CSV table of C-alpha atoms in Angstrom, one decimal:
chain,number,residue,atom,x,y,z
A,191,MET,CA,0.0,0.0,0.0
A,192,LYS,CA,1.1,3.5,-0.8
A,193,LYS,CA,2.2,5.6,2.2
A,194,THR,CA,2.5,9.3,2.8
A,195,GLN,CA,3.5,11.5,5.7
A,196,VAL,CA,0.4,13.8,5.5
A,197,ALA,CA,-2.7,13.2,3.4
A,198,ILE,CA,-4.9,16.2,2.8
A,199,ILE,CA,-8.4,15.5,1.5
A,200,GLY,CA,-9.9,18.4,-0.5
A,201,ALA,CA,-7.8,20.7,-2.8
A,202,GLY,CA,-9.8,23.9,-2.2
A,203,PRO,CA,-8.4,27.0,-0.4
A,204,ALA,CA,-8.0,25.3,3.0
A,205,GLY,CA,-6.4,22.1,1.6
A,206,LEU,CA,-4.0,23.9,-0.7
A,207,ALA,CA,-2.9,26.3,2.1
A,208,ALA,CA,-2.3,23.4,4.4
A,209,ALA,CA,-0.4,21.5,1.8
A,210,ILE,CA,1.9,24.5,1.2
A,211,GLU,CA,2.6,24.9,4.9
A,212,ILE,CA,3.6,21.3,5.3
A,213,ALA,CA,5.7,21.2,2.2
A,214,ARG,CA,7.4,24.5,3.3
A,215,ALA,CA,8.2,22.8,6.6
A,216,GLY,CA,9.9,19.9,4.7
A,217,GLY,CA,7.0,17.5,5.1
A,218,GLU,CA,5.8,15.1,2.4
A,219,VAL,CA,2.2,15.7,1.4
A,220,THR,CA,-0.3,14.0,-0.8
A,221,LEU,CA,-3.4,16.1,-1.7
A,222,LEU,CA,-6.4,14.2,-2.8
A,223,ASP,CA,-9.4,15.7,-4.6
A,224,GLU,CA,-12.4,14.2,-6.5
A,225,ASN,CA,-12.3,16.9,-9.2
A,226,HIS,CA,-10.3,17.1,-12.4
A,227,LYS,CA,-8.8,20.4,-11.3
A,228,PRO,CA,-7.6,21.6,-7.9
A,229,GLY,CA,-8.9,24.9,-6.5
A,230,GLY,CA,-12.2,23.9,-5.1
A,231,GLN,CA,-14.7,26.8,-5.3
A,232,LEU,CA,-12.0,29.5,-5.6
A,233,PHE,CA,-12.1,29.7,-9.4
A,234,LYS,CA,-15.7,30.8,-9.5
A,235,GLN,CA,-15.0,33.7,-7.1
A,236,ILE,CA,-14.2,36.5,-9.5
A,237,HIS,CA,-14.8,39.3,-6.9
A,238,LYS,CA,-12.2,41.0,-4.9
A,239,PHE,CA,-11.7,39.6,-1.4
A,240,PHE,CA,-12.3,41.5,1.8
A,241,GLY,CA,-9.8,42.0,4.6
A,242,SER,CA,-6.5,43.8,4.8
A,243,GLY,CA,-3.4,43.6,2.6
A,244,GLU,CA,-2.2,40.6,4.6
A,245,HIS,CA,-5.3,38.7,3.6
A,246,ARG,CA,-4.6,39.6,0.0
A,247,ALA,CA,-7.7,41.7,0.0
A,248,GLY,CA,-8.5,43.5,-3.2
A,249,ILE,CA,-7.3,40.5,-5.1
A,250,ARG,CA,-9.9,38.4,-7.0
A,251,GLY,CA,-10.5,34.9,-5.8
A,252,PHE,CA,-9.4,33.1,-9.0
A,253,LYS,CA,-6.1,35.0,-8.9
A,254,ILE,CA,-5.5,33.8,-5.4
A,255,GLY,CA,-6.3,30.3,-6.6
A,256,GLU,CA,-3.7,30.5,-9.4
A,257,GLN,CA,-1.1,31.6,-6.8
A,258,LEU,CA,-1.9,28.7,-4.5
A,259,LEU,CA,-1.6,26.2,-7.4
A,260,GLU,CA,1.7,27.7,-8.5
A,261,ASP,CA,3.1,27.4,-4.9
A,262,THR,CA,1.9,23.8,-4.5
A,263,GLU,CA,3.6,22.9,-7.8
A,264,LYS,CA,6.8,24.7,-6.9
A,265,LEU,CA,7.0,22.9,-3.5
A,266,GLY,CA,6.4,19.5,-5.1
A,267,VAL,CA,3.1,18.6,-3.5
A,268,ASN,CA,1.8,15.3,-4.8
A,269,VAL,CA,-1.7,16.0,-6.1
A,270,LEU,CA,-4.1,13.1,-6.8
A,271,LEU,CA,-7.0,14.4,-8.9
A,272,ASP,CA,-10.1,12.5,-10.0
A,273,SER,CA,-9.7,10.6,-6.7
A,274,PRO,CA,-12.8,10.7,-4.5
A,275,VAL,CA,-12.1,9.5,-1.0
A,276,TYR,CA,-14.9,7.3,0.3
A,277,SER,CA,-13.7,6.4,3.7
A,278,ILE,CA,-11.0,6.5,6.4
A,279,PHE,CA,-10.3,3.1,7.9
A,280,GLU,CA,-8.2,2.1,10.9
A,281,ASP,CA,-4.6,3.3,11.2
A,282,PHE,CA,-5.4,6.2,8.9
A,283,VAL,CA,-5.8,4.0,5.8
A,284,ILE,CA,-7.7,6.2,3.3
A,285,GLY,CA,-9.9,4.5,0.7
A,286,TYR,CA,-10.4,6.2,-2.6
A,287,THR,CA,-11.2,5.4,-6.2
A,288,HIS,CA,-9.3,6.4,-9.3
A,289,ASP,CA,-10.2,5.5,-12.9
A,290,GLY,CA,-12.8,3.1,-11.7
A,291,ARG,CA,-10.4,1.2,-9.5
A,292,GLU,CA,-10.2,0.9,-5.7
A,293,LYS,CA,-7.1,2.4,-4.2
A,294,ALA,CA,-5.7,3.0,-0.7
A,295,ILE,CA,-3.1,5.2,0.9
A,296,GLN,CA,-1.9,5.2,4.5
A,297,ALA,CA,-0.9,8.5,6.2
A,298,GLU,CA,0.7,9.4,9.5
A,299,ARG,CA,-1.5,12.5,9.7
A,300,ILE,CA,-4.7,13.5,7.9
A,301,ILE,CA,-6.2,16.9,7.2
A,302,LEU,CA,-9.8,17.0,6.1
A,303,ALA,CA,-10.7,20.1,4.1
A,304,THR,CA,-13.8,18.8,2.3
A,305,GLY,CA,-15.7,22.1,2.2
A,306,ALA,CA,-19.4,22.5,2.1
A,307,SER,CA,-22.5,22.1,-0.1
A,308,GLU,CA,-25.4,24.5,-0.7
A,309,ASN,CA,-28.6,24.1,1.2
A,310,ALA,CA,-31.9,23.5,-0.7
A,311,LEU,CA,-35.2,25.2,0.1
A,312,ALA,CA,-38.5,23.3,-0.1
A,313,PHE,CA,-41.5,24.9,-1.8
A,314,PRO,CA,-44.0,23.7,-4.5
A,315,GLY,CA,-42.0,23.5,-7.7
A,316,CYS,CA,-38.6,23.5,-6.0
A,317,THR,CA,-37.5,20.5,-8.0
A,318,LEU,CA,-38.2,22.0,-11.5
A,319,PRO,CA,-35.3,22.4,-13.8
A,320,GLY,CA,-34.2,26.0,-13.5
A,321,VAL,CA,-34.3,26.0,-9.7
A,322,MET,CA,-30.7,25.8,-8.7
A,323,GLY,CA,-28.1,26.8,-6.1
A,324,ALA,CA,-26.7,30.3,-6.4
A,325,GLY,CA,-23.3,28.7,-6.3
A,326,ALA,CA,-24.3,26.4,-9.1
A,327,ALA,CA,-25.2,29.4,-11.2
A,328,GLN,CA,-21.9,31.0,-10.2
A,329,THR,CA,-20.0,28.0,-11.3
A,330,MET,CA,-21.8,27.9,-14.7
A,331,ILE,CA,-21.2,31.6,-15.5
A,332,ASN,CA,-17.7,32.2,-14.1
A,333,VAL,CA,-16.0,28.8,-14.6
A,334,HIS,CA,-17.8,27.3,-17.6
A,335,ARG,CA,-19.0,30.5,-19.1
A,336,VAL,CA,-22.6,29.5,-19.7
A,337,LEU,CA,-25.7,31.4,-18.6
A,338,PRO,CA,-28.2,29.2,-16.7
A,339,GLY,CA,-31.1,31.5,-17.7
A,340,LYS,CA,-32.0,35.0,-18.9
A,341,LYS,CA,-34.5,36.2,-16.2
A,342,ILE,CA,-33.5,35.3,-12.7
A,343,ILE,CA,-34.9,35.6,-9.2
A,344,MET,CA,-32.4,35.3,-6.3
A,345,VAL,CA,-33.7,33.8,-3.0
A,346,GLY,CA,-31.6,34.9,0.0
A,347,SER,CA,-29.6,38.1,0.7
A,348,GLY,CA,-26.5,36.8,2.4
A,349,ASN,CA,-23.2,37.5,0.7
A,350,VAL,CA,-23.6,34.6,-1.7
A,351,GLY,CA,-27.0,35.8,-2.8
A,352,LEU,CA,-25.7,39.4,-3.2
A,353,ILE,CA,-22.4,38.6,-4.9
A,354,VAL,CA,-23.9,36.0,-7.3
A,355,SER,CA,-26.7,38.4,-8.3
A,356,TYR,CA,-24.1,41.0,-9.3
A,357,GLN,CA,-22.0,38.4,-11.2
A,358,LEU,CA,-25.1,37.2,-13.0
A,359,LEU,CA,-25.6,40.8,-14.2
A,360,GLN,CA,-21.9,40.9,-15.2
A,361,ALA,CA,-22.5,37.7,-17.2
A,362,GLY,CA,-25.4,39.3,-19.1
A,363,ALA,CA,-28.5,37.9,-17.3
A,364,ASP,CA,-31.3,40.0,-16.0
A,365,VAL,CA,-31.7,39.6,-12.2
A,366,VAL,CA,-35.4,40.6,-11.9
A,367,ALA,CA,-35.6,40.4,-8.1
A,368,LEU,CA,-33.9,39.4,-4.9
A,369,ILE,CA,-36.0,38.3,-2.0
A,370,GLU,CA,-35.2,37.8,1.6
A,371,ALA,CA,-37.4,36.3,4.3
A,372,ALA,CA,-35.9,38.4,7.1
A,373,PRO,CA,-36.8,42.0,7.5
A,374,GLU,CA,-33.2,43.1,6.7
A,375,ILE,CA,-30.6,42.2,4.1
A,376,GLY,CA,-28.2,39.5,5.4
A,377,GLY,CA,-24.9,40.3,3.7
A,378,TYR,CA,-22.6,43.3,3.4
A,379,GLY,CA,-24.2,46.7,2.6
A,380,VAL,CA,-21.7,47.4,-0.1
A,381,HIS,CA,-22.7,44.4,-2.1
A,382,ALA,CA,-26.4,45.2,-1.6
A,383,SER,CA,-25.9,48.8,-2.8
A,384,LYS,CA,-24.1,47.5,-5.9
A,385,ILE,CA,-27.0,45.4,-7.1
A,386,ARG,CA,-29.5,48.1,-6.1
A,387,ARG,CA,-27.7,50.6,-8.2
A,388,ALA,CA,-27.8,48.1,-11.1
A,389,GLY,CA,-31.6,48.1,-10.8
A,390,VAL,CA,-32.4,44.8,-9.0
A,391,ALA,CA,-35.6,45.0,-6.9
A,392,ILE,CA,-34.9,43.8,-3.4
A,393,TYR,CA,-37.9,42.5,-1.4
A,394,THR,CA,-37.2,41.9,2.3
A,395,SER,CA,-39.8,40.1,4.5
A,396,HIS,CA,-40.7,38.1,1.4
A,397,THR,CA,-40.5,34.4,0.6
A,398,ILE,CA,-41.1,32.2,-2.4
A,399,GLN,CA,-44.6,30.7,-2.4
A,400,GLU,CA,-44.3,28.5,-5.4
A,401,VAL,CA,-42.5,28.1,-8.7
A,402,ILE,CA,-44.6,27.5,-11.8
A,403,GLY,CA,-43.7,25.7,-15.0
A,404,GLU,CA,-44.4,22.6,-17.1
A,405,ASP,CA,-41.0,21.1,-17.7
A,406,SER,CA,-38.9,24.0,-16.4
A,407,VAL,CA,-39.3,27.3,-14.5
A,408,GLU,CA,-41.7,29.8,-16.1
A,409,GLY,CA,-42.4,32.0,-13.2
A,410,ALA,CA,-42.4,32.4,-9.4
A,411,VAL,CA,-45.0,33.6,-6.9
A,412,ILE,CA,-43.5,35.6,-4.0
A,413,VAL,CA,-45.4,36.6,-0.9
A,414,GLY,CA,-44.9,39.1,1.9
A,415,LEU,CA,-44.3,37.8,5.5
A,416,ASP,CA,-45.5,39.3,8.7
A,417,GLU,CA,-43.5,39.7,11.9
A,418,GLU,CA,-44.2,36.1,12.7
A,419,TRP,CA,-42.8,35.0,9.3
A,420,ARG,CA,-46.3,34.0,8.2
A,421,PRO,CA,-47.4,34.7,4.6
A,422,ILE,CA,-49.7,37.7,4.3
A,423,LYS,CA,-52.7,37.0,2.2
A,424,GLY,CA,-53.2,39.3,-0.8
A,425,THR,CA,-49.5,40.2,-1.1
A,426,GLU,CA,-48.8,37.4,-3.6
A,427,LYS,CA,-47.0,38.6,-6.7
A,428,PHE,CA,-46.2,36.7,-9.9
A,429,ILE,CA,-42.8,37.3,-11.4
A,430,GLU,CA,-41.9,36.0,-14.8
A,431,VAL,CA,-38.5,34.3,-14.6
A,432,ASP,CA,-36.9,31.3,-16.1
A,433,THR,CA,-34.4,30.6,-13.3
A,434,VAL,CA,-34.6,30.6,-9.5
A,435,CYS,CA,-31.3,30.8,-7.6
A,436,ILE,CA,-31.3,29.6,-4.0
A,437,ALA,CA,-28.8,31.2,-1.7
A,438,VAL,CA,-29.9,30.1,1.8
A,439,GLY,CA,-26.7,29.0,3.3
A,440,LEU,CA,-24.3,26.1,3.2
A,441,SER,CA,-23.8,22.9,5.2
A,442,PRO,CA,-20.3,21.4,6.0
A,443,LEU,CA,-19.4,18.3,4.1
A,444,ALA,CA,-18.6,16.3,7.2
A,445,GLU,CA,-19.1,12.7,6.0
A,446,LEU,CA,-15.5,11.7,6.3
A,447,ALA,CA,-15.1,13.2,9.8
A,448,TRP,CA,-18.2,11.2,10.9
A,449,LEU,CA,-16.8,8.0,9.3
A,450,ALA,CA,-13.5,8.6,11.0
A,451,GLY,CA,-15.3,8.7,14.3
A,452,CYS,CA,-14.8,12.4,15.2
A,453,GLU,CA,-16.9,13.9,18.0
A,454,PHE,CA,-19.3,16.6,16.8
A,455,ALA,CA,-21.1,19.6,18.1
A,456,PHE,CA,-24.3,21.1,16.6
A,457,VAL,CA,-23.7,24.8,16.0
A,458,PRO,CA,-26.4,26.4,13.9
A,459,SER,CA,-24.6,29.7,13.4
A,460,LEU,CA,-21.7,27.8,11.8
A,461,GLY,CA,-23.9,25.7,9.5
A,462,GLY,CA,-24.8,22.6,11.5
A,463,HIS,CA,-22.8,19.6,12.7
A,464,ILE,CA,-19.2,20.6,13.1
A,465,PRO,CA,-16.3,18.2,14.1
A,466,LYS,CA,-15.0,19.4,17.5
A,467,HIS,CA,-11.5,20.8,17.1
A,468,ASP,CA,-8.9,22.8,19.1
A,469,ARG,CA,-6.8,25.8,18.3
A,470,ASN,CA,-4.5,23.6,16.3
A,471,MET,CA,-7.5,22.5,14.2
A,472,GLU,CA,-7.0,18.9,15.6
A,473,THR,CA,-10.2,16.9,16.1
A,474,THR,CA,-11.0,14.5,18.9
A,475,ILE,CA,-9.0,11.9,17.0
A,476,LYS,CA,-5.2,12.5,17.5
A,477,GLY,CA,-3.5,13.3,14.2
A,478,LEU,CA,-6.7,14.1,12.4
A,479,TYR,CA,-7.1,17.8,11.6
A,480,VAL,CA,-9.8,19.8,9.9
A,481,ALA,CA,-9.9,23.2,8.1
A,482,GLY,CA,-12.1,25.4,6.0
A,483,ASP,CA,-15.9,25.3,5.7
A,484,LEU,CA,-16.0,21.8,7.2
A,485,THR,CA,-15.2,23.5,10.5
A,486,GLY,CA,-18.0,26.1,10.2
A,487,ILE,CA,-19.2,28.1,7.1
A,488,GLU,CA,-17.0,31.1,6.5
A,489,GLU,CA,-15.2,32.6,3.6
A,490,ALA,CA,-12.3,31.5,1.4
A,491,SER,CA,-9.9,33.9,3.2
A,492,SER,CA,-10.6,32.3,6.6
A,493,ALA,CA,-10.5,28.8,5.0
A,494,MET,CA,-6.9,29.5,3.8
A,495,GLU,CA,-5.8,30.7,7.3
A,496,GLU,CA,-7.3,27.6,8.9
A,497,GLY,CA,-5.5,25.5,6.4
A,498,ARG,CA,-2.3,27.2,7.3
A,499,LEU,CA,-3.0,26.6,11.0
A,500,ALA,CA,-3.7,22.9,10.5
A,501,GLY,CA,-0.6,22.6,8.3
A,502,ILE,CA,1.7,24.3,10.8
A,503,ALA,CA,0.3,22.3,13.8
A,504,CYS,CA,0.6,19.1,11.8
A,505,ALA,CA,4.2,19.9,10.8
A,506,GLU,CA,4.9,20.6,14.5
A,507,SER,CA,3.5,17.2,15.6
A,508,LEU,CA,5.7,15.5,13.1
A,509,GLY,CA,8.8,17.2,14.5
A,510,LEU,CA,9.3,19.4,11.5
A,511,TYR,CA,9.0,22.6,13.5
A,512,SER,CA,10.2,23.2,17.1
A,513,GLU,CA,7.5,24.2,19.6
A,514,GLU,CA,8.8,27.7,19.6
A,515,LYS,CA,8.9,28.1,15.9
A,516,ALA,CA,5.4,26.6,15.5
A,517,ARG,CA,4.0,28.9,18.2
A,518,HIS,CA,5.4,32.0,16.5
A,519,LEU,CA,4.0,30.9,13.1
A,520,LYS,CA,0.6,30.0,14.6
A,521,GLU,CA,0.3,33.3,16.4
A,522,LYS,CA,0.7,35.2,13.2
A,523,VAL,CA,-2.1,33.2,11.6
A,524,TRP,CA,-4.3,33.7,14.6
A,525,ALA,CA,-3.8,37.4,14.4
A,526,ARG,CA,-5.0,37.4,10.8
A,527,LEU,CA,-7.9,35.1,11.6
A,528,ASP,CA,-9.0,37.3,14.4
A,529,ALA,CA,-8.8,40.3,12.1
A,530,LEU,CA,-11.0,38.5,9.6
A,531,ARG,CA,-13.5,37.7,12.2
A,532,THR,CA,-14.4,41.3,13.1
A,533,GLY,CA,-17.5,43.3,12.4
A,534,PRO,CA,-21.1,42.3,13.1
A,535,PHE,CA,-20.8,39.2,10.8
A,536,GLY,CA,-17.3,38.1,11.8
A,537,GLU,CA,-17.8,38.5,15.5
A,538,LYS,CA,-20.7,36.1,15.6
A,539,ARG,CA,-18.6,33.5,13.9
A,540,ARG,CA,-15.6,34.2,16.2
A,541,ASP,CA,-17.7,33.7,19.3
A,542,ALA,CA,-19.2,30.5,17.9
A,543,LYS,CA,-15.7,29.2,17.0
A,544,ARG,CA,-14.4,30.1,20.5
A,545,LYS,CA,-17.3,28.2,22.1
A,546,LEU,CA,-16.6,25.2,19.8
A,547,MET,CA,-12.9,25.2,20.7
A,548,ASP,CA,-13.8,25.5,24.4
A,549,LEU,CA,-15.6,22.2,24.1
A,550,MET,CA,-12.3,20.5,23.6
A,551,GLU,CA,-11.3,21.7,27.0
A,552,GLY,CA,-14.4,20.2,28.5
A,553,GLY,CA,-16.8,23.1,28.2
A,554,ALA,CA,-20.6,22.8,28.2
A,555,ASP,CA,-22.4,21.9,25.0
A,556,ILE,CA,-23.5,24.7,22.7
A,557,GLY,CA,-27.2,25.4,23.0
B,108,MET,CA,-26.3,30.6,-24.0
B,109,ARG,CA,-22.6,31.1,-23.7
B,110,VAL,CA,-21.0,34.1,-22.0
B,111,LYS,CA,-18.6,35.2,-24.8
B,112,HIS,CA,-17.7,38.6,-23.4
B,113,HIS,CA,-17.2,39.3,-19.7
B,114,PRO,CA,-16.1,42.5,-18.0
B,115,ILE,CA,-13.7,40.7,-15.6
B,116,LEU,CA,-12.9,37.5,-17.3
B,117,GLY,CA,-12.5,38.9,-20.8
B,118,GLU,CA,-13.2,37.1,-24.1
B,119,ASP,CA,-13.9,33.3,-24.1
B,120,ARG,CA,-11.7,32.2,-27.0
B,121,ARG,CA,-12.5,28.5,-26.7
B,122,LYS,CA,-13.9,26.9,-29.8
B,123,GLU,CA,-16.8,24.5,-30.0
B,124,ASP,CA,-14.6,21.7,-31.1
B,125,ALA,CA,-16.6,18.6,-30.2
B,126,THR,CA,-20.0,17.2,-31.2
B,127,ILE,CA,-22.1,15.2,-28.8
B,128,ILE,CA,-25.3,13.3,-29.6
B,129,VAL,CA,-28.1,14.2,-27.2
B,130,ASP,CA,-31.2,12.0,-27.6
B,131,GLY,CA,-30.2,11.5,-31.2
B,132,ARG,CA,-29.6,15.2,-31.9
B,133,LYS,CA,-26.1,16.5,-32.7
B,134,ILE,CA,-25.0,19.4,-30.5
B,135,LYS,CA,-21.8,21.4,-30.6
B,136,ALA,CA,-19.8,21.4,-27.5
B,137,ILE,CA,-16.3,22.3,-26.1
B,138,ALA,CA,-14.2,19.2,-25.4
B,139,GLY,CA,-13.4,19.1,-21.7
B,140,GLU,CA,-16.3,21.2,-20.4
B,141,PRO,CA,-18.8,19.5,-18.2
B,142,ILE,CA,-21.7,17.8,-20.2
B,143,ALA,CA,-24.1,19.9,-18.1
B,144,ALA,CA,-22.5,23.1,-19.3
B,145,ALA,CA,-22.8,22.0,-23.0
B,146,LEU,CA,-26.4,21.1,-22.5
B,147,MET,CA,-27.2,24.4,-20.7
B,148,ALA,CA,-25.5,26.3,-23.5
B,149,ALA,CA,-27.7,24.5,-26.0
B,150,GLY,CA,-30.8,25.4,-24.0
B,151,ILE,CA,-31.5,21.9,-22.7
B,152,ARG,CA,-32.9,22.0,-19.2
B,153,VAL,CA,-34.5,18.6,-18.5
B,154,PHE,CA,-31.8,16.0,-17.9
B,155,ARG,CA,-33.9,13.1,-16.5
B,156,LYS,CA,-37.3,12.0,-15.3
B,157,THR,CA,-37.9,10.7,-11.8
B,158,PRO,CA,-38.7,6.9,-11.3
B,159,LYS,CA,-42.1,7.2,-9.6
B,160,LYS,CA,-43.8,10.4,-10.8
B,161,ASN,CA,-41.9,10.9,-14.1
B,162,GLN,CA,-41.1,14.5,-13.0
B,163,PRO,CA,-38.3,16.5,-14.8
B,164,ARG,CA,-35.0,17.2,-13.1
B,165,GLY,CA,-32.0,19.3,-14.1
B,166,VAL,CA,-28.9,20.9,-12.7
B,167,PHE,CA,-29.1,21.9,-9.0
B,168,CYS,CA,-25.6,22.0,-7.4
B,169,ALA,CA,-23.3,21.9,-10.4
B,170,ILE,CA,-20.4,20.6,-8.3
B,171,GLY,CA,-21.1,16.8,-8.3
B,172,ARG,CA,-22.9,16.6,-4.9
B,173,CYS,CA,-26.6,16.4,-5.4
B,174,THR,CA,-26.9,13.9,-8.3
B,175,ASP,CA,-29.9,15.7,-9.7
B,176,CYS,CA,-28.3,16.1,-13.2
B,177,VAL,CA,-27.5,12.4,-13.9
B,178,MET,CA,-28.0,11.1,-17.4
B,179,THR,CA,-27.1,8.0,-19.4
B,180,VAL,CA,-23.7,8.7,-21.0
B,181,ASN,CA,-22.3,6.2,-23.6
B,182,GLY,CA,-24.8,3.6,-22.3
B,183,ILE,CA,-23.9,4.0,-18.6
B,184,PRO,CA,-26.7,5.4,-16.5
B,185,ASN,CA,-26.5,7.7,-13.5
B,186,VAL,CA,-23.5,9.7,-14.7
B,187,ARG,CA,-23.1,13.1,-13.0
B,188,THR,CA,-23.1,15.4,-16.0
B,189,CYS,CA,-22.0,18.5,-14.1
B,190,VAL,CA,-18.6,16.9,-13.3
B,191,THR,CA,-18.1,14.6,-16.4
B,192,PRO,CA,-16.2,16.3,-19.2
B,193,VAL,CA,-17.4,16.3,-22.8
B,194,GLU,CA,-15.6,14.0,-25.3
B,195,ASP,CA,-16.1,14.2,-29.0
B,196,GLY,CA,-18.8,11.8,-30.1
B,197,MET,CA,-20.3,11.1,-26.7
B,198,VAL,CA,-23.8,9.7,-26.8
B,199,ILE,CA,-26.0,11.3,-24.1
B,200,GLU,CA,-29.6,10.3,-23.3
B,201,THR,CA,-32.2,11.8,-21.0
B,202,GLN,CA,-32.5,9.2,-18.2
B,203,ASN,CA,-35.8,7.7,-17.4
B,204,GLY,CA,-36.1,6.7,-13.8
B,205,LEU,CA,-33.1,4.7,-12.6
B,206,GLY,CA,-31.9,4.2,-16.2
B,207,LYS,CA,-30.9,1.1,-18.0
B,208,TRP,CA,-27.4,-0.3,-18.7
B,209,ARG,CA,-26.7,-0.8,-22.4
B,210,GLU,CA,-26.6,-4.5,-23.3
B,211,ILE,CA,-23.0,-5.7,-23.7
B,212,ARG,CA,-22.7,-7.4,-27.1
């Protein structure tokens, strides 16, 4: 059986950043991903990232992706593509498939960076072709350069809903409306202002009642909501669209962490069930680390920092870094992470993450 | 519809260099792009019909997670079209229910 010092599962921003850190420390890394290309969801992010200069703010996501790929190549990271991992067995034996064949690789340490998937929303007509995840539409326009539709309604006003609405406009679609069930817009004001200026009607306290169509979407009925989130009769409005994009959050892809036997905590503000981990990103299983959206839904910038943390901690545990050197490196990453987790959105996540990490020190469960 | 011009990404200079056969109809595609992208560019939205109620389904997640976009490709059913690259001459069929394996001659 093939052996490797560190196996990283998932070649998105977190996995790539972790791989780079370990390779820099002199470790031997194998990075596995089920896709044909590394980069995860970075290459569909054509907007400029937030944060300070240190976070490479102002640089577009796909440019950051290109840089990460260049670094992994330069450092000689072994990347196994088209290799979906289906389980983690005893003694860190990783089962995956490649080219229709069963394969296995054994690692001394494992870092899971499997990311997240988009949530669905249930309403009559939600399964009709033309109803899709906002991230799906983003992948289609920005990576594959294909428009999913001409007239689009966006459901959800978090940053994904706002940013993808703008990017659909950039790609040439008409975003007819954006609706939000809460009384206020969920994402950053700057993003909301941009699409407002572009003429997108924003309906807060509105939800989708049903989507109409024979074989695919032909229109949507939206309805106003009262303070108790109940539909208000008489406020129904038919909007002619051919595509409905759903941006109602993401859920961590935690299957491998479950299979490996990690302990979990349920943290709604981070997206659901999250593998418990400490400040080194190590789970309740010694030598098994996690990073990125799997540890709570955030942004690519924080995913990369978490990947770096996991990478440095992993390198330290292998004796590639002294305790002092590792502490110094980790402190720098933590400073950047804390800076990313500021503001009304970031602080909520920072508090949730802190509580989650406290659990590793025997704290009470999160309510 | 393809996004030829883009304010950030620039011109898409790729050529439609492959032909795929979708339910018997020839469609131009770009070799290497996901089958789902080629179908979407050609305006095809119904990828399969469900086993019990015969309802239409298409692309939902576009990253290989949800399996809503599976079709029969070169005689093999349940192929995730959003993560399977186009090859010239591919035969793609709308999948009915769970699909059927092509008989091996």
